[in-house]
Amino acid sequence: HVQLVESGGGSVQAGGSLRLSCVGSGRHYCMAWYRQTPGKEREGVAAIHTRGSATEYGDAVEGRVTISQEKSNNTVYLTINNAKPEDTAMYYCAIDTFCQGSICCRLGDLNKFNYWARGTQVTVS
């Protein structure tokens, strides 16, 4: 049974940094972060293939965001650097349990991700 537990959301000043964590139980090889603001579609932020560490980043955050992992405790991190007010959103981590290879671990189709955490709010002011 897969469970996802997020932590690390909160408020940060523009230009500052914030790190989100997501602990995922169960067997999985593809984890991603998405974000959503009211009235907008959920947007892909970053994805990581947890077996090989291949990564992908969304266009809106590339260069400012790093996705990383700590395999020993099944944790994936999302670090936001040089935070901007437009980074304000609810952030969700998600797992695609059907994806095993790195090629399928992509942000493009969020419907592939079949387990989602509850979300953690990030506010940049």
XYZ file of N, CA and C in Angstrom:
375
model
N 0.864 -1.186 0.000
C 0.000 0.000 0.000
C 0.897 1.231 0.000
N 0.620 2.161 -0.931
C 1.443 3.355 -1.065
C 0.855 4.489 -0.240
N 1.705 5.137 0.501
C 1.313 6.340 1.232
C 2.349 7.423 0.993
N 1.874 8.666 0.916
C 2.741 9.813 0.706
C 2.493 10.822 1.810
N 3.572 11.280 2.423
C 3.459 12.267 3.491
C 4.388 13.426 3.174
N 3.801 14.606 3.038
C 4.558 15.811 2.717
C 4.841 16.620 3.970
N 5.887 17.426 3.866
C 6.175 18.398 4.917
C 7.032 19.512 4.317
N 7.116 20.623 5.039
C 8.024 21.683 4.643
C 7.397 22.909 4.031
N 6.094 22.901 3.828
C 5.465 24.095 3.268
C 5.463 25.240 4.267
N 5.134 26.430 3.789
C 5.079 27.588 4.667
C 5.285 28.858 3.880
N 5.681 29.900 4.598
C 5.880 31.203 3.981
C 7.359 31.505 3.838
N 7.699 32.168 2.754
C 9.071 32.565 2.500
C 9.056 33.910 1.787
N 10.062 34.702 2.039
C 10.165 35.981 1.356
C 10.712 35.781 -0.051
N 10.312 36.650 -0.943
C 10.829 36.607 -2.305
C 12.354 36.657 -2.281
N 12.948 35.774 -3.073
C 14.392 35.663 -3.096
C 14.944 34.629 -2.152
N 14.108 34.140 -1.252
C 14.540 33.147 -0.284
C 14.424 31.735 -0.824
N 14.682 30.766 0.063
C 14.647 29.356 -0.318
C 13.735 28.577 0.609
N 13.242 27.471 0.076
C 12.337 26.614 0.837
C 12.557 25.192 0.359
N 12.454 24.233 1.280
C 12.582 22.832 0.893
C 11.372 22.047 1.361
N 10.772 21.357 0.408
C 9.647 20.464 0.689
C 10.147 19.025 0.707
N 9.511 18.203 1.536
C 9.859 16.791 1.632
C 8.641 15.934 1.373
N 8.883 14.766 0.804
C 7.801 13.809 0.591
C 8.353 12.413 0.854
N 7.768 11.741 1.806
C 8.151 10.371 2.126
C 7.134 9.437 1.489
N 7.616 8.514 0.688
C 6.727 7.599 -0.010
C 6.965 6.160 0.408
N 5.932 5.500 0.895
C 6.042 4.087 1.247
C 5.656 3.242 0.048
N 5.970 1.956 0.103
C 5.627 1.072 -0.996
C 6.650 1.137 -2.114
N 6.467 0.253 -3.124
C 7.421 0.170 -4.226
C 7.039 1.156 -5.319
N 7.975 2.023 -5.692
C 7.725 2.981 -6.761
C 9.046 3.487 -7.276
N 9.053 3.939 -8.533
C 10.290 4.414 -9.140
C 10.157 5.790 -9.761
N 8.969 6.371 -9.726
C 8.765 7.673 -10.335
C 7.969 8.549 -9.392
N 8.571 9.628 -8.944
C 7.900 10.567 -8.063
C 8.024 11.963 -8.650
N 6.975 12.750 -8.448
C 6.965 14.095 -9.014
C 6.332 15.084 -8.051
N 6.617 16.343 -8.296
C 5.954 17.445 -7.607
C 5.146 18.234 -8.632
N 3.907 18.537 -8.263
C 3.043 19.422 -9.036
C 2.608 20.559 -8.122
N 2.106 21.608 -8.717
C 1.570 22.715 -7.923
C 0.306 23.248 -8.589
N -0.524 23.882 -7.772
C -1.794 24.381 -8.287
C -2.215 25.612 -7.512
N -2.718 26.595 -8.239
C -3.329 27.773 -7.638
C -4.805 27.786 -8.002
N -5.622 28.447 -7.224
C -7.068 28.442 -7.483
C -7.397 28.906 -8.893
N -8.225 28.141 -9.556
C -8.675 28.503 -10.887
C -7.744 28.106 -12.010
N -6.621 27.504 -11.675
C -5.655 27.092 -12.696
C -5.456 25.585 -12.667
N -4.956 25.071 -13.785
C -4.674 23.638 -13.857
C -3.421 23.301 -13.041
N -3.370 22.053 -12.619
C -2.198 21.594 -11.884
C -0.988 21.601 -12.832
N 0.120 22.128 -12.346
C 1.307 22.343 -13.180
C 2.457 21.475 -12.695
N 3.132 20.824 -13.623
C 4.278 19.998 -13.262
C 5.475 20.835 -12.863
N 6.087 20.518 -11.745
C 7.248 21.248 -11.252
C 8.531 20.454 -11.500
N 8.562 19.207 -11.044
C 9.762 18.393 -11.205
C 9.414 16.928 -11.005
N 10.179 16.070 -11.676
C 10.000 14.625 -11.529
C 11.364 13.975 -11.386
N 11.394 12.851 -10.690
C 12.640 12.113 -10.510
C 12.389 10.621 -10.600
N 13.260 9.944 -11.345
C 13.225 8.496 -11.391
C 14.072 8.007 -10.224
N 13.431 7.422 -9.236
C 14.108 7.171 -7.963
C 15.124 6.034 -8.043
N 15.066 5.221 -9.093
C 16.073 4.165 -9.228
C 17.363 4.715 -9.814
N 17.232 5.566 -10.856
C 18.422 6.051 -11.533
C 18.727 7.525 -11.326
N 17.798 8.256 -10.690
C 17.970 9.676 -10.391
C 17.850 10.611 -11.583
N 17.339 10.132 -12.732
C 17.065 11.046 -13.847
C 15.975 12.020 -13.426
N 16.091 13.271 -13.880
C 15.145 14.298 -13.463
C 14.576 15.050 -14.660
N 13.431 15.688 -14.425
C 12.831 16.577 -15.406
C 12.242 17.756 -14.654
N 12.312 18.946 -15.251
C 11.786 20.147 -14.607
C 10.800 20.857 -15.504
N 9.816 21.485 -14.878
C 8.867 22.294 -15.615
C 9.515 23.584 -16.091
N 9.007 24.125 -17.192
C 9.606 25.314 -17.788
C 9.573 26.521 -16.848
N 8.525 26.605 -16.047
C 8.353 27.796 -15.208
C 9.347 27.864 -14.047
N 9.959 26.738 -13.717
C 10.821 26.717 -12.529
C 12.248 26.295 -12.820
N 12.512 25.869 -14.057
C 13.835 25.329 -14.349
C 14.909 26.359 -14.050
N 15.944 25.894 -13.357
C 17.030 26.776 -12.942
C 16.892 27.264 -11.519
N 15.700 27.204 -10.962
C 15.480 27.670 -9.591
C 15.075 26.558 -8.643
N 14.736 25.419 -9.191
C 14.214 24.314 -8.391
C 15.106 23.089 -8.574
N 15.299 22.367 -7.488
C 16.062 21.116 -7.541
C 15.249 20.011 -6.887
N 15.109 18.902 -7.593
C 14.495 17.718 -7.006
C 15.611 16.732 -6.690
N 15.577 16.164 -5.510
C 16.630 15.238 -5.072
C 15.994 14.164 -4.203
N 16.795 13.180 -3.848
C 16.225 12.090 -3.056
C 17.228 11.579 -2.037
N 16.679 10.968 -1.016
C 17.465 10.251 -0.022
C 16.884 8.842 0.012
N 17.544 7.930 -0.697
C 16.983 6.598 -0.890
C 16.844 5.838 0.420
N 17.728 6.096 1.352
C 17.724 5.323 2.601
C 16.433 5.495 3.395
N 15.755 6.641 3.217
C 14.504 6.846 3.941
C 13.341 7.171 3.012
N 13.471 6.777 1.739
C 12.364 6.905 0.766
C 11.833 8.332 0.670
N 12.717 9.291 0.746
C 12.304 10.696 0.753
C 12.781 11.407 -0.506
N 11.884 12.174 -1.085
C 12.221 13.044 -2.208
C 12.035 14.493 -1.756
N 12.985 15.334 -2.112
C 12.961 16.739 -1.720
C 12.755 17.643 -2.927
N 12.098 18.754 -2.696
C 11.980 19.810 -3.704
C 12.492 21.091 -3.072
N 13.590 21.601 -3.590
C 14.161 22.835 -3.081
C 13.874 23.963 -4.061
N 13.266 25.011 -3.545
C 12.958 26.187 -4.355
C 13.930 27.289 -3.945
N 14.734 27.734 -4.885
C 15.666 28.822 -4.642
C 15.191 30.084 -5.359
N 15.625 31.242 -4.846
C 15.218 32.507 -5.447
C 13.700 32.530 -5.665
N 12.979 32.217 -4.602
C 11.524 32.091 -4.693
C 10.890 33.392 -5.190
N 9.834 33.217 -5.997
C 9.109 34.349 -6.558
C 7.652 34.281 -6.116
N 6.970 35.419 -6.089
C 5.543 35.388 -5.701
C 4.717 34.425 -6.557
N 5.095 34.249 -7.811
C 4.346 33.330 -8.667
C 4.577 31.862 -8.310
N 5.494 31.592 -7.388
C 5.658 30.226 -6.880
C 4.619 29.890 -5.806
N 3.850 30.897 -5.393
C 2.810 30.666 -4.398
C 1.779 29.690 -4.950
N 1.568 28.582 -4.254
C 0.659 27.540 -4.729
C 0.564 26.439 -3.678
N -0.378 25.540 -3.909
C -0.415 24.284 -3.154
C 0.470 23.300 -3.913
N 1.403 22.709 -3.223
C 2.332 21.775 -3.833
C 1.973 20.341 -3.434
N 1.953 19.470 -4.449
C 1.573 18.082 -4.239
C 2.697 17.161 -4.711
N 3.031 16.156 -3.929
C 3.895 15.121 -4.468
C 3.023 13.947 -4.914
N 3.502 13.235 -5.897
C 2.723 12.175 -6.509
C 3.645 11.057 -6.980
N 3.072 9.869 -7.103
C 3.820 8.689 -7.527
C 3.090 8.014 -8.677
N 3.864 7.563 -9.650
C 3.342 6.722 -10.722
C 3.866 5.310 -10.461
N 3.006 4.452 -9.933
C 3.472 3.108 -9.561
C 3.613 2.179 -10.759
N 3.084 2.588 -11.918
C 3.203 1.732 -13.097
C 4.488 2.004 -13.873
N 5.110 3.111 -13.628
C 6.325 3.493 -14.337
C 7.536 2.883 -13.642
N 8.349 2.137 -14.424
C 9.552 1.566 -13.849
C 10.821 2.162 -14.455
N 10.830 2.387 -15.751
C 11.992 2.958 -16.405
C 11.982 4.472 -16.346
N 13.128 5.074 -16.627
C 13.220 6.532 -16.561
C 12.475 7.211 -17.704
N 12.305 6.519 -18.827
C 11.660 7.138 -19.980
C 10.213 7.520 -19.675
N 9.534 6.737 -18.904
C 8.121 7.009 -18.603
C 7.937 7.986 -17.447
N 9.009 8.338 -16.752
C 8.894 9.231 -15.601
C 8.956 10.670 -16.101
N 7.807 11.197 -16.513
C 7.716 12.523 -17.118
C 6.552 13.295 -16.510
N 6.625 14.617 -16.605
C 5.599 15.490 -16.046
C 4.403 15.656 -16.961
N 4.541 15.315 -18.240
C 3.564 15.721 -19.228
C 2.125 15.332 -18.950
N 1.894 14.133 -18.443
C 0.536 13.655 -18.219
C 0.358 13.367 -16.738
N -0.281 14.280 -16.014
C -0.419 14.084 -14.573
C -1.361 12.939 -14.241
N -2.191 12.534 -15.204
C -3.118 11.429 -14.944
C -2.399 10.091 -14.769
N -1.123 10.045 -15.175
C -0.355 8.810 -14.974
C -0.013 8.599 -13.505
N -0.002 9.684 -12.762
C 0.371 9.588 -11.350
C -0.845 9.146 -10.555
N -0.796 7.959 -10.014
C -1.977 7.348 -9.423
C -2.058 7.467 -7.907
N -1.028 8.008 -7.264
C -1.105 8.294 -5.830
C -0.659 9.734 -5.614
N -1.454 10.452 -4.804
C -1.189 11.865 -4.545
C -1.208 12.131 -3.049
N -0.311 13.006 -2.630
C -0.351 13.463 -1.248
C -1.419 14.549 -1.110
N -1.653 14.985 0.110
C -2.741 15.931 0.385
C -2.405 17.363 -0.012
N -1.142 17.661 -0.171
C -0.746 19.009 -0.559
C -0.198 19.810 0.602
N 0.749 20.687 0.274
C 1.310 21.586 1.280
C 1.427 22.978 0.663
N 0.979 23.976 1.411
C 0.908 25.335 0.876
C 2.257 26.024 0.959
N 2.630 26.678 -0.131
C 3.813 27.537 -0.163
C 3.359 28.934 -0.527
N 3.762 29.906 0.280
C 3.401 31.301 0.041
C 4.675 32.133 -0.019
N 4.831 32.855 -1.121
C 6.001 33.710 -1.310
C 5.535 35.161 -1.369
N 6.091 35.977 -0.502
C 5.647 37.379 -0.459
C 6.824 38.339 -0.427
